[in-house]
Tab-separated table of C-alpha atoms and ligand atoms in Angstrom:
chain	number	residue	atom	x	y	z
A	670	UNK	CA	0.000	0.000	0.000
A	671	UNK	CA	2.855	2.383	0.890
A	672	UNK	CA	4.511	1.344	-2.338
A	673	UNK	CA	1.400	2.324	-4.326
A	674	UNK	CA	1.343	5.726	-2.651
A	675	UNK	CA	5.056	6.234	-3.388
A	676	UNK	CA	4.658	5.196	-7.015
A	677	UNK	CA	1.908	7.766	-7.460
A	678	UNK	CA	3.745	10.490	-5.549
A	679	UNK	CA	7.019	9.870	-7.393
A	680	UNK	CA	5.130	10.418	-10.643
A	681	UNK	CA	3.987	13.780	-9.324
A	682	UNK	CA	0.432	12.830	-8.301
A	683	UNK	CA	-1.324	13.424	-5.016
A	684	UNK	CA	-2.159	10.188	-3.183
A	685	UNK	CA	-4.164	9.800	0.003
A	686	UNK	CA	-5.283	6.915	2.128
A	687	UNK	CA	-9.068	7.338	2.425
A	688	UNK	CA	-12.229	5.761	3.747
A	689	UNK	CA	-12.612	2.670	5.909
A	690	UNK	CA	-8.948	1.669	5.826
A	691	UNK	CA	-7.875	4.971	7.365
A	692	UNK	CA	-10.693	4.730	9.921
A	693	UNK	CA	-9.536	1.229	10.852
A	694	UNK	CA	-5.853	2.231	11.033
A	695	UNK	CA	-6.775	5.041	13.441
A	696	UNK	CA	-8.716	2.490	15.532
A	697	UNK	CA	-5.626	0.271	15.436
A	698	UNK	CA	-7.531	-2.449	13.590
A	699	UNK	CA	-6.483	-4.230	10.424
A	700	UNK	CA	-8.475	-2.848	7.478
A	701	UNK	CA	-10.598	-5.199	5.350
A	702	UNK	CA	-9.372	-3.495	2.190
A	703	UNK	CA	-7.248	-0.526	1.150
A	704	UNK	CA	-8.423	2.564	-0.717
A	705	UNK	CA	-6.317	5.358	-2.117
A	706	UNK	CA	-7.666	8.572	-3.621
A	707	UNK	CA	-5.451	10.228	-6.186
A	708	UNK	CA	-5.333	13.367	-8.255
A	709	UNK	CA	-4.233	11.334	-11.301
A	710	UNK	CA	-6.703	10.300	-13.997
A	711	UNK	CA	-6.862	6.551	-14.750
A	712	UNK	CA	-5.133	6.774	-18.138
A	713	UNK	CA	-2.408	8.942	-16.646
A	714	UNK	CA	-1.788	6.332	-13.920
A	715	UNK	CA	-1.592	3.529	-16.459
A	716	UNK	CA	0.803	5.543	-18.614
A	717	UNK	CA	2.996	6.659	-15.715
A	718	UNK	CA	3.263	3.552	-13.603
A	719	UNK	CA	1.548	0.743	-15.545
A	720	UNK	CA	4.935	-0.825	-16.218
A	721	UNK	CA	5.956	-0.934	-12.582
A	722	UNK	CA	2.828	-2.442	-11.073
A	723	UNK	CA	0.096	-4.742	-12.344
A	724	UNK	CA	-3.066	-2.712	-12.792
A	725	UNK	CA	-6.591	-4.001	-13.365
A	726	UNK	CA	-9.102	-1.599	-14.944
A	727	UNK	CA	-11.748	-2.495	-12.287
A	728	UNK	CA	-13.998	0.514	-12.746
A	729	UNK	CA	-11.877	2.649	-15.008
A	730	UNK	CA	-14.797	4.688	-16.322
A	731	UNK	CA	-15.555	5.769	-12.762
A	732	UNK	CA	-11.919	6.330	-11.943
A	733	UNK	CA	-11.160	3.100	-10.095
A	734	UNK	CA	-8.147	0.908	-10.825
A	735	UNK	CA	-6.879	-2.020	-8.800
A	736	UNK	CA	-3.142	-2.150	-8.141
A	737	UNK	CA	-2.110	-5.744	-7.613
A	738	UNK	CA	0.670	-6.059	-5.087
A	739	UNK	CA	2.396	-9.247	-3.987
A	740	UNK	CA	0.321	-9.603	-0.854
A	741	UNK	CA	-2.503	-7.105	-1.019
A	742	UNK	CA	-4.340	-5.295	-3.748
A	743	UNK	CA	-5.287	-1.673	-3.443
A	744	UNK	CA	-8.162	0.220	-5.032
A	745	UNK	CA	-6.933	3.502	-6.412
A	746	UNK	CA	-9.635	5.973	-7.386
A	747	UNK	CA	-9.327	9.351	-9.015
A	748	UNK	CA	-10.797	12.002	-6.705
A	749	UNK	CA	-14.462	12.450	-7.573
A	750	UNK	CA	-17.365	14.724	-7.055
A	751	UNK	CA	-20.783	13.143	-7.375
A	752	UNK	CA	-23.464	14.698	-9.555
A	753	UNK	CA	-27.192	14.626	-8.777
A	754	UNK	CA	-28.827	11.375	-7.617
A	755	UNK	CA	-32.200	10.493	-9.067
A	756	UNK	CA	-32.500	6.755	-8.460
A	757	UNK	CA	-31.688	6.937	-4.718
A	758	UNK	CA	-28.750	4.640	-5.226
A	759	UNK	CA	-26.141	5.979	-7.648
A	760	UNK	CA	-25.182	9.439	-8.850
A	761	UNK	CA	-26.325	10.220	-12.402
A	762	UNK	CA	-22.868	11.556	-13.192
A	763	UNK	CA	-19.467	11.437	-11.560
A	764	UNK	CA	-16.966	14.181	-12.269
A	765	UNK	CA	-13.316	13.958	-11.489
A	766	UNK	CA	-12.087	16.730	-9.229
A	767	UNK	CA	-8.826	18.147	-7.971
A	768	UNK	CA	-10.417	19.077	-4.636
A	769	UNK	CA	-9.808	16.514	-1.934
A	770	UNK	CA	-12.518	18.133	0.203
A	771	UNK	CA	-15.061	17.509	-2.570
A	772	UNK	CA	-14.016	13.863	-2.684
A	773	UNK	CA	-14.364	13.537	1.073
A	774	UNK	CA	-17.701	15.378	1.085
A	775	UNK	CA	-19.395	12.676	-1.028
A	776	UNK	CA	-18.531	10.004	1.563
A	777	UNK	CA	-21.150	8.722	3.970
A	778	UNK	CA	-19.990	9.249	7.559
A	779	UNK	CA	-17.415	11.586	9.044
A	780	UNK	CA	-15.332	8.657	10.325
A	781	UNK	CA	-15.144	7.460	6.709
A	782	UNK	CA	-14.414	10.910	5.306
A	783	UNK	CA	-10.810	11.535	6.304
A	784	UNK	CA	-7.641	11.367	4.230
A	785	UNK	CA	-4.000	10.880	5.076
A	786	UNK	CA	-0.599	10.943	3.526
A	787	UNK	CA	2.772	11.213	5.173
A	788	UNK	CA	3.489	14.670	3.764
A	789	UNK	CA	0.240	16.377	4.716
A	790	UNK	CA	-0.764	14.265	7.709
A	791	UNK	CA	-4.436	13.797	8.549
A	792	UNK	CA	-6.920	15.774	6.473
A	793	UNK	CA	-10.189	15.874	8.323
A	794	UNK	CA	-12.584	18.591	7.136
A	795	UNK	CA	-15.669	17.079	8.812
A	796	UNK	CA	-14.416	16.241	12.287
A	797	UNK	CA	-14.071	12.507	11.741
A	798	UNK	CA	-11.185	12.182	14.215
A	799	UNK	CA	-13.292	13.560	17.076
A	800	UNK	CA	-16.263	11.407	16.098
A	801	UNK	CA	-13.995	8.381	16.007
A	802	UNK	CA	-12.799	9.142	19.554
A	803	UNK	CA	-16.379	9.729	20.695
A	804	UNK	CA	-17.472	6.576	18.815
A	805	UNK	CA	-20.186	8.459	16.967
A	806	UNK	CA	-21.539	7.884	13.458
A	807	UNK	CA	-22.353	11.263	11.975
A	808	UNK	CA	-23.366	11.821	8.369
A	809	UNK	CA	-21.323	14.139	6.216
A	810	UNK	CA	-23.936	16.841	5.652
A	811	UNK	CA	-27.678	16.573	6.204
A	812	UNK	CA	-28.619	12.918	6.880
A	813	UNK	CA	-31.994	13.238	5.199
A	814	UNK	CA	-30.440	14.428	1.966
A	815	UNK	CA	-27.565	11.954	2.087
A	816	UNK	CA	-29.977	9.026	2.601
A	817	UNK	CA	-32.229	10.378	-0.105
A	818	UNK	CA	-29.273	10.426	-2.502
A	819	UNK	CA	-28.305	6.855	-1.695
A	820	UNK	CA	-30.579	4.730	0.489
A	821	UNK	CA	-27.856	2.116	0.943
A	822	UNK	CA	-26.292	4.552	3.416
A	823	UNK	CA	-29.221	3.862	5.766
A	824	UNK	CA	-28.162	0.245	6.013
A	825	UNK	CA	-24.491	1.196	6.259
A	826	UNK	CA	-25.380	3.344	9.269
A	827	UNK	CA	-26.738	0.356	11.201
A	828	UNK	CA	-24.065	-1.985	9.887
A	829	UNK	CA	-21.297	0.304	11.144
A	830	UNK	CA	-23.162	0.803	14.440
A	831	UNK	CA	-23.006	-2.964	14.882
A	832	UNK	CA	-19.545	-3.667	13.466
A	833	UNK	CA	-17.761	-0.753	15.136
A	834	UNK	CA	-19.952	-0.490	18.231
A	835	UNK	CA	-20.448	3.223	17.483
A	836	UNK	CA	-23.562	5.273	18.284
A	837	UNK	CA	-25.438	6.850	15.386
A	838	UNK	CA	-26.174	10.532	15.953
A	839	UNK	CA	-29.847	11.271	16.642
A	840	UNK	CA	-30.192	13.231	13.403
A	841	UNK	CA	-28.948	10.273	11.397
A	842	UNK	CA	-31.439	7.952	13.089
A	843	UNK	CA	-34.255	10.403	12.426
A	844	UNK	CA	-33.166	10.734	8.789
A	845	UNK	CA	-33.023	6.948	8.384
A	846	UNK	CA	-36.524	6.628	9.782
A	847	UNK	CA	-37.843	9.341	7.520
A	848	UNK	CA	-36.267	7.986	4.341
A	849	UNK	CA	-36.710	4.238	4.974
A	850	UNK	CA	-39.282	4.080	2.174
A	851	UNK	CA	-36.390	4.523	-0.270
A	852	UNK	CA	-34.825	1.212	0.787
A	853	UNK	CA	-36.821	-0.435	-1.991
A	854	UNK	CA	-34.308	1.153	-4.386
A	855	UNK	CA	-31.504	-0.934	-2.844
A	856	UNK	CA	-30.829	-4.253	-4.577
A	857	UNK	CA	-31.444	-7.518	-2.730
A	858	UNK	CA	-27.727	-8.349	-2.919
A	859	UNK	CA	-26.805	-5.067	-1.213
A	860	UNK	CA	-29.436	-5.536	1.476
A	861	UNK	CA	-28.226	-9.041	2.287
A	862	UNK	CA	-24.592	-8.024	2.230
A	863	UNK	CA	-25.233	-5.254	4.789
A	864	UNK	CA	-27.520	-7.460	6.908
A	865	UNK	CA	-24.887	-10.203	6.965
A	866	UNK	CA	-22.170	-7.826	8.132
A	867	UNK	CA	-24.528	-6.346	10.707
A	868	UNK	CA	-25.540	-9.604	12.382
A	869	UNK	CA	-21.946	-10.677	13.041
A	870	UNK	CA	-20.979	-7.280	14.426
A	871	UNK	CA	-19.977	-6.719	18.057
A	872	UNK	CA	-23.068	-4.620	18.756
A	873	UNK	CA	-25.668	-6.425	16.656
A	874	UNK	CA	-28.252	-6.311	19.438
A	875	UNK	CA	-28.189	-2.512	19.729
A	876	UNK	CA	-28.117	-2.055	15.961
A	877	UNK	CA	-31.120	-4.344	15.452
A	878	UNK	CA	-33.070	-2.518	18.160
A	879	UNK	CA	-32.279	0.794	16.518
A	880	UNK	CA	-33.414	-0.598	13.184
A	881	UNK	CA	-36.692	-1.692	14.727
A	882	UNK	CA	-37.357	1.689	16.287
A	883	UNK	CA	-36.640	3.383	12.982
A	884	UNK	CA	-38.913	1.003	11.053
A	885	UNK	CA	-35.882	-0.002	8.989
A	886	UNK	CA	-35.822	-3.701	9.812
A	887	UNK	CA	-39.427	-4.066	8.746
A	888	UNK	CA	-38.650	-2.150	5.559
A	889	UNK	CA	-36.020	-4.700	4.506
A	890	UNK	CA	-37.661	-7.772	6.078
A	891	UNK	CA	-41.437	-7.202	5.869
A	892	UNK	CA	-42.069	-10.799	7.001
A	893	UNK	CA	-40.390	-9.946	10.318
A	894	UNK	CA	-42.947	-7.193	10.948
A	895	UNK	CA	-45.520	-9.293	12.882
A	896	UNK	CA	-42.749	-10.495	15.251
A	897	UNK	CA	-42.021	-6.923	16.344
A	898	UNK	CA	-43.526	-6.310	19.773
A	899	UNK	CA	-45.320	-9.683	19.625
A	900	UNK	CA	-46.232	-10.678	23.201
A	901	UNK	CA	-45.719	-14.439	23.556
A	902	UNK	CA	-48.131	-14.844	26.512
A	903	UNK	CA	-45.950	-17.636	27.828
A	904	UNK	CA	-44.181	-18.252	31.103
A	905	UNK	CA	-41.198	-19.548	29.077
A	906	UNK	CA	-40.725	-16.145	27.563
A	907	UNK	CA	-40.150	-12.778	29.151
A	908	UNK	CA	-39.394	-11.107	25.841
A	909	UNK	CA	-41.406	-10.299	22.733
A	910	UNK	CA	-40.545	-12.393	19.648
A	911	UNK	CA	-38.279	-9.735	18.161
A	912	UNK	CA	-36.429	-9.093	21.432
A	913	UNK	CA	-36.098	-12.825	22.102
A	914	UNK	CA	-34.685	-13.359	18.600
A	915	UNK	CA	-32.168	-10.527	18.953
A	916	UNK	CA	-31.095	-11.713	22.414
A	917	UNK	CA	-30.635	-15.269	21.140
A	918	UNK	CA	-28.627	-13.933	18.176
A	919	UNK	CA	-26.395	-11.975	20.536
A	920	UNK	CA	-25.831	-15.018	22.767
A	921	UNK	CA	-24.475	-16.996	19.801
A	922	UNK	CA	-20.874	-16.652	18.633
A	923	UNK	CA	-20.491	-14.265	15.670
A	924	UNK	CA	-20.880	-16.998	13.072
A	925	UNK	CA	-22.950	-15.843	10.129
A	926	UNK	CA	-25.336	-18.755	9.526
A	927	UNK	CA	-25.961	-19.308	13.243
A	928	UNK	CA	-26.882	-15.697	13.779
A	929	UNK	CA	-29.023	-15.541	10.656
A	930	UNK	CA	-30.900	-18.644	11.813
A	931	UNK	CA	-31.392	-17.142	15.283
A	932	UNK	CA	-32.625	-13.849	13.856
A	933	UNK	CA	-35.338	-15.726	11.964
A	934	UNK	CA	-35.888	-18.823	14.123
A	935	UNK	CA	-39.240	-17.745	15.618
A	936	UNK	CA	-40.518	-15.786	12.626
A	937	UNK	CA	-43.295	-18.374	12.215
A	938	UNK	CA	-44.746	-17.754	15.668
A	939	UNK	CA	-47.227	-14.941	14.923
A	940	UNK	CA	-48.674	-16.947	12.016
A	941	UNK	CA	-49.428	-20.074	14.086
A	942	UNK	CA	-50.245	-18.402	17.420
A	943	UNK	CA	-53.205	-19.709	19.393
A	944	UNK	CA	-54.246	-18.385	22.789
A	945	UNK	CA	-55.930	-20.943	25.093
A	946	UNK	CA	-58.757	-20.323	27.577
A	947	UNK	CA	-56.187	-19.448	30.261
A	948	UNK	CA	-54.714	-16.745	28.090
A	949	UNK	CA	-51.554	-18.728	27.336
A	950	UNK	CA	-49.959	-18.613	23.909
A	951	UNK	CA	-49.223	-21.807	21.937
A	952	UNK	CA	-47.084	-22.003	18.814
A	953	UNK	CA	-47.421	-25.527	17.501
A	954	UNK	CA	-45.635	-25.998	14.204
A	955	UNK	CA	-43.877	-22.637	14.304
A	956	UNK	CA	-40.490	-24.160	13.500
A	957	UNK	CA	-41.660	-25.696	10.237
A	958	UNK	CA	-43.675	-22.649	9.208
A	959	UNK	CA	-40.798	-20.357	10.198
A	960	UNK	CA	-38.282	-22.438	8.238
A	961	UNK	CA	-40.380	-22.034	5.090
A	962	UNK	CA	-40.782	-18.299	5.680
A	963	UNK	CA	-37.036	-17.948	6.226
A	964	UNK	CA	-36.291	-19.906	3.053
A	965	UNK	CA	-38.496	-17.500	1.087
A	966	UNK	CA	-36.839	-14.441	2.639
A	967	UNK	CA	-33.349	-15.770	1.948
A	968	UNK	CA	-34.263	-16.652	-1.617
A	969	UNK	CA	-35.649	-13.173	-2.198
A	970	UNK	CA	-32.543	-11.611	-0.687
A	971	UNK	CA	-30.467	-13.770	-3.058
A	972	UNK	CA	-28.488	-15.532	-0.363
A	973	UNK	CA	-26.350	-18.389	-1.661
A	974	UNK	CA	-28.344	-21.621	-1.819
A	975	UNK	CA	-26.006	-23.309	0.628
A	976	UNK	CA	-26.654	-20.646	3.267
A	977	UNK	CA	-30.412	-20.738	2.699
A	978	UNK	CA	-30.589	-24.532	2.976
A	979	UNK	CA	-28.470	-24.596	6.138
A	980	UNK	CA	-30.421	-21.815	7.845
A	981	UNK	CA	-33.773	-23.303	6.831
A	982	UNK	CA	-32.799	-26.659	8.335
A	983	UNK	CA	-31.511	-25.101	11.559
A	984	UNK	CA	-34.822	-23.284	11.975
A	985	UNK	CA	-36.887	-26.349	11.068
A	986	UNK	CA	-35.108	-28.417	13.747
A	987	UNK	CA	-34.532	-25.790	16.440
A	988	UNK	CA	-37.415	-27.126	18.547
A	989	UNK	CA	-36.591	-30.847	18.463
A	990	UNK	CA	-36.180	-32.457	21.853
A	991	UNK	CA	-32.835	-34.165	22.290
A	992	UNK	CA	-32.602	-36.462	25.294
A	993	UNK	CA	-29.331	-37.036	27.123
A	994	UNK	CA	-29.058	-40.401	25.428
A	995	UNK	CA	-25.908	-41.322	23.507
A	996	UNK	CA	-27.787	-43.585	21.082
A	997	UNK	CA	-30.115	-40.744	20.067
A	998	UNK	CA	-27.236	-38.300	19.763
A	999	UNK	CA	-25.190	-40.719	17.656
A	1000	UNK	CA	-28.183	-41.126	15.369
A	1001	UNK	CA	-28.615	-37.346	15.140
A	1002	UNK	CA	-24.970	-36.905	14.131
A	1003	UNK	CA	-25.128	-39.903	11.801
A	1004	UNK	CA	-28.194	-38.497	10.059
A	1005	UNK	CA	-27.232	-34.826	9.858
A	1006	UNK	CA	-23.442	-34.672	10.102
A	1007	UNK	CA	-21.079	-33.290	12.726
A	1008	UNK	CA	-21.125	-29.706	11.464
A	1009	UNK	CA	-24.892	-29.434	11.394
A	1010	UNK	CA	-25.389	-30.936	14.859
A	1011	UNK	CA	-22.747	-28.651	16.346
A	1012	UNK	CA	-24.555	-25.664	14.808
A	1013	UNK	CA	-27.919	-26.941	16.004
A	1014	UNK	CA	-26.554	-27.214	19.537
A	1015	UNK	CA	-25.352	-23.609	19.351
A	1016	UNK	CA	-28.786	-22.528	18.130
A	1017	UNK	CA	-30.563	-24.405	20.923
A	1018	UNK	CA	-28.148	-23.105	23.538
A	1019	UNK	CA	-28.573	-19.478	22.437
A	1020	UNK	CA	-32.359	-19.869	22.064
A	1021	UNK	CA	-32.697	-21.268	25.584
A	1022	UNK	CA	-30.452	-18.612	27.081
A	1023	UNK	CA	-32.818	-15.979	25.712
A	1024	UNK	CA	-35.855	-17.496	27.459
A	1025	UNK	CA	-37.184	-16.671	30.907
A	1026	UNK	CA	-35.433	-17.902	34.082
A	1027	UNK	CA	-37.872	-20.791	34.522
A	1028	UNK	CA	-36.178	-22.368	31.514
A	1029	UNK	CA	-32.936	-22.776	33.492
A	1030	UNK	CA	-33.292	-26.588	33.790
A	1031	UNK	CA	-33.777	-26.862	30.025
A	1032	UNK	CA	-30.739	-24.680	29.521
A	1033	UNK	CA	-28.659	-26.937	31.759
A	1034	UNK	CA	-29.985	-29.993	29.956
A	1035	UNK	CA	-28.789	-28.666	26.590
A	1036	UNK	CA	-25.408	-27.724	28.042
A	1037	UNK	CA	-25.055	-31.405	28.972
A	1038	UNK	CA	-26.333	-32.565	25.589
A	1039	UNK	CA	-23.746	-30.271	23.984
A	1040	UNK	CA	-21.005	-31.862	26.063
A	1041	UNK	CA	-22.203	-35.329	25.111
A	1042	UNK	CA	-22.194	-34.369	21.417
A	1043	UNK	CA	-18.534	-33.355	21.732
A	1044	UNK	CA	-17.629	-36.520	23.661
A	1045	UNK	CA	-19.246	-38.683	20.993
A	1046	UNK	CA	-17.461	-36.826	18.198
A	1047	UNK	CA	-14.143	-37.180	20.052
A	1048	UNK	CA	-14.701	-40.897	20.742
A	1049	UNK	CA	-14.413	-41.781	17.057
A	1050	UNK	CA	-17.380	-44.170	17.376
A	1051	UNK	CA	-19.077	-45.346	14.194
A	1052	UNK	CA	-21.805	-42.867	13.337
A	1053	UNK	CA	-22.460	-43.368	9.635
A	1054	UNK	CA	-22.928	-46.162	7.120
A	1055	UNK	CA	-19.521	-45.304	5.707
A	1056	UNK	CA	-17.960	-46.242	9.053
A	1057	UNK	CA	-19.971	-49.421	9.548
A	1058	UNK	CA	-17.804	-52.586	9.666
A	1059	UNK	CA	-20.149	-54.361	7.223
A	1060	UNK	CA	-20.720	-53.097	3.688
A	1061	UNK	CA	-23.316	-53.869	1.045
A	1062	UNK	CA	-20.945	-56.374	-0.586
A	1063	UNK	CA	-20.707	-58.303	2.687
A	1064	UNK	CA	-24.471	-58.681	2.711
A	1065	UNK	CA	-24.499	-59.891	-0.885
A	1066	UNK	CA	-21.808	-62.431	0.003
A	1067	UNK	CA	-23.971	-63.529	2.931
A	1068	UNK	CA	-26.809	-64.272	0.526
A	1069	UNK	CA	-28.881	-61.096	0.769
A	1070	UNK	CA	-29.997	-60.282	-2.752
A	1071	UNK	CA	-28.866	-56.895	-3.967
A	1072	UNK	CA	-31.762	-54.432	-3.712
A	1073	UNK	CA	-33.531	-51.917	-1.491
A	1074	UNK	CA	-33.532	-54.387	1.406
A	1075	UNK	CA	-29.707	-54.166	1.554
A	1076	UNK	CA	-29.926	-50.525	2.541
A	1077	UNK	CA	-32.613	-51.253	5.115
A	1078	UNK	CA	-30.526	-53.974	6.731
A	1079	UNK	CA	-27.408	-51.813	6.849
A	1080	UNK	CA	-29.483	-49.114	8.492
A	1081	UNK	CA	-30.787	-51.603	11.075
A	1082	UNK	CA	-27.218	-52.663	11.828
A	1083	UNK	CA	-26.184	-49.025	12.094
A	1084	UNK	CA	-28.989	-48.471	14.612
A	1085	UNK	CA	-27.617	-51.309	16.696
A	1086	UNK	CA	-24.179	-49.739	16.546
A	1087	UNK	CA	-25.601	-46.355	17.577
A	1088	UNK	CA	-26.930	-48.077	20.707
A	1089	UNK	CA	-23.757	-50.052	21.293
A	1090	UNK	CA	-20.684	-48.891	19.378
A	1091	UNK	CA	-18.706	-51.961	20.498
A	1092	UNK	CA	-20.843	-53.971	18.084
A	1093	UNK	CA	-19.115	-52.334	15.133
A	1094	UNK	CA	-16.957	-55.291	14.117
A	1095	UNK	CA	-17.559	-57.918	11.466
A	1096	UNK	CA	-18.149	-60.836	13.842
A	1097	UNK	CA	-20.680	-59.041	15.989
A	1098	UNK	CA	-22.485	-57.599	12.981
A	1099	UNK	CA	-22.590	-60.958	11.146
A	1100	UNK	CA	-24.143	-62.578	14.199
A	1101	UNK	CA	-26.642	-59.707	14.411
A	1102	UNK	CA	-27.359	-60.193	10.719
A	1103	UNK	CA	-28.479	-63.753	11.445
A	1104	UNK	CA	-31.053	-62.412	13.894
A	1105	UNK	CA	-32.500	-59.966	11.399
A	1106	UNK	CA	-35.529	-61.265	9.554
A	1107	UNK	CA	-34.297	-61.962	6.022
A	1108	UNK	CA	-37.199	-63.350	3.992
A	1109	UNK	CA	-35.342	-62.624	0.792
A	1110	UNK	CA	-32.364	-64.812	1.694
A	1111	UNK	CA	-31.738	-67.229	-1.145
B	754	LIG	P1	-15.438	-1.948	5.230
B	754	LIG	O1	-14.733	-2.125	6.513
B	754	LIG	O2	-16.684	-2.724	5.120
B	754	LIG	O3	-14.581	-2.102	4.016
B	754	LIG	P2	-15.530	0.799	4.401
B	754	LIG	O4	-15.866	2.056	5.134
B	754	LIG	O5	-14.142	0.667	3.912
B	754	LIG	O6	-15.939	-0.432	5.300
B	754	LIG	P3	-16.267	0.411	1.670
B	754	LIG	O7	-17.562	-0.080	1.130
B	754	LIG	O8	-15.035	-0.371	1.480
B	754	LIG	O9	-16.535	0.686	3.203
B	754	LIG	O10	-16.090	1.873	1.071
B	754	LIG	C1	-14.904	2.635	1.215
B	754	LIG	C2	-15.246	4.079	1.482
B	754	LIG	O11	-16.039	4.619	0.409
B	754	LIG	C3	-16.098	4.335	2.728
B	754	LIG	O12	-15.307	4.399	3.895
B	754	LIG	C4	-16.770	5.647	2.402
B	754	LIG	O13	-15.871	6.713	2.560
B	754	LIG	C5	-17.023	5.508	0.903
B	754	LIG	N1	-18.353	4.911	0.618
B	754	LIG	C6	-18.643	3.615	0.359
B	754	LIG	N2	-19.940	3.441	0.088
B	754	LIG	C7	-20.503	4.650	0.185
B	754	LIG	C8	-21.821	5.143	0.000
B	754	LIG	N3	-22.823	4.329	-0.319
B	754	LIG	N4	-22.028	6.485	0.157
B	754	LIG	C9	-21.016	7.313	0.477
B	754	LIG	N5	-19.760	6.913	0.658
B	754	LIG	C10	-19.493	5.605	0.521
B	755	LIG	MG1	-13.357	-0.835	2.804
């Protein structure tokens, strides 16, 4: 990155570290990516230094080139001034400028609107340094107008609140609330990308609450609307569905799919709610209904299929009862795989932690189940057909005709092994085979 700056400076161009990377350097964190703003036009850069560094014309028309270094790549963008915005997402025109202040003025938040180079030091026309120290997210300019220009900034506000643990200024929150109707101009991919970064942030709980109070969460996830403020009328719950979901999310480690599943795990509750004669709420079937709703949301938000399938399954199974029984747990792992069961345990643990204190025994139960899951994984016991000491060929050799019954028998043997892993050897399984009813034996 320094090398890129030097190459530009040695060719007589201004070069500044800008945006999130500078913000992160000042916070003493490692930046996710590096951005440099320069006075040089793209063609000038290619002509002047194209022979000394590999350059990709990433967004050349808009002034952005990627300099490929040995270890990192750096986005180098000619200083710009945005024209008018009419689609609430992108400026209609972008003009190159020689004014660094103009380039910084088009940026979203003051903490993202500073520049630095070793000759001029920190250039901070909007007070970003102070806001960084005070941990405040303040828009550059009038929030209402900035969100109107580009509604994605609304989501960036909450994403940064979560990821950095900073507090959005009141004016920015008010502006986000006022302009939330424009979020429909933001593409599904952008919405999901911001939501994904938000849920794994250090302050996801606060950010989600702020989104709810600004009506922003409902604007991007309309199906979550009925969960907001939904009183569960249950002694197991001392939180509304939205608050319970956020608390559960925050109890889980910052692993994307786990947190996404927890955000949506009870989304089916309002749809299936039934209140009995004693005024108690019942939510039979909410896991299955919620899983389907989540699958639809994730499809619409264009999440990768793998993520959607995993999250849907976690939600569908989040209510299953798992006894402290090694045979049942071995079967669960055998059927769903180690990774899925570990994730399911995390989901159940976080879900139970977010319930009322009377659920403490259930919580303790699942802590023990979690420990047993790990013990079983560590034991190396046979859990799947692939690990079973008898194979299909062994059955054929023993006179079982090849066909669907082979699979059934192997599964029966596997069940025996789940109950008693010591049985997983050829002798024991052959003698068990004799006991199994084999009408097809020739
Ligand atoms: P991250 O840590 O996610 O990379 P970042 O602040 O670097 O955060 P980028 O999306 O990499 O975010 O953008 C780099 C910089 O470009 C930002 O810091 C900000 O100055 C500016 N920027 C990005 N998107 C917008 C936007 N929608 N409106 C205004 N400025 C933006
Ligand atoms: Mg960045």
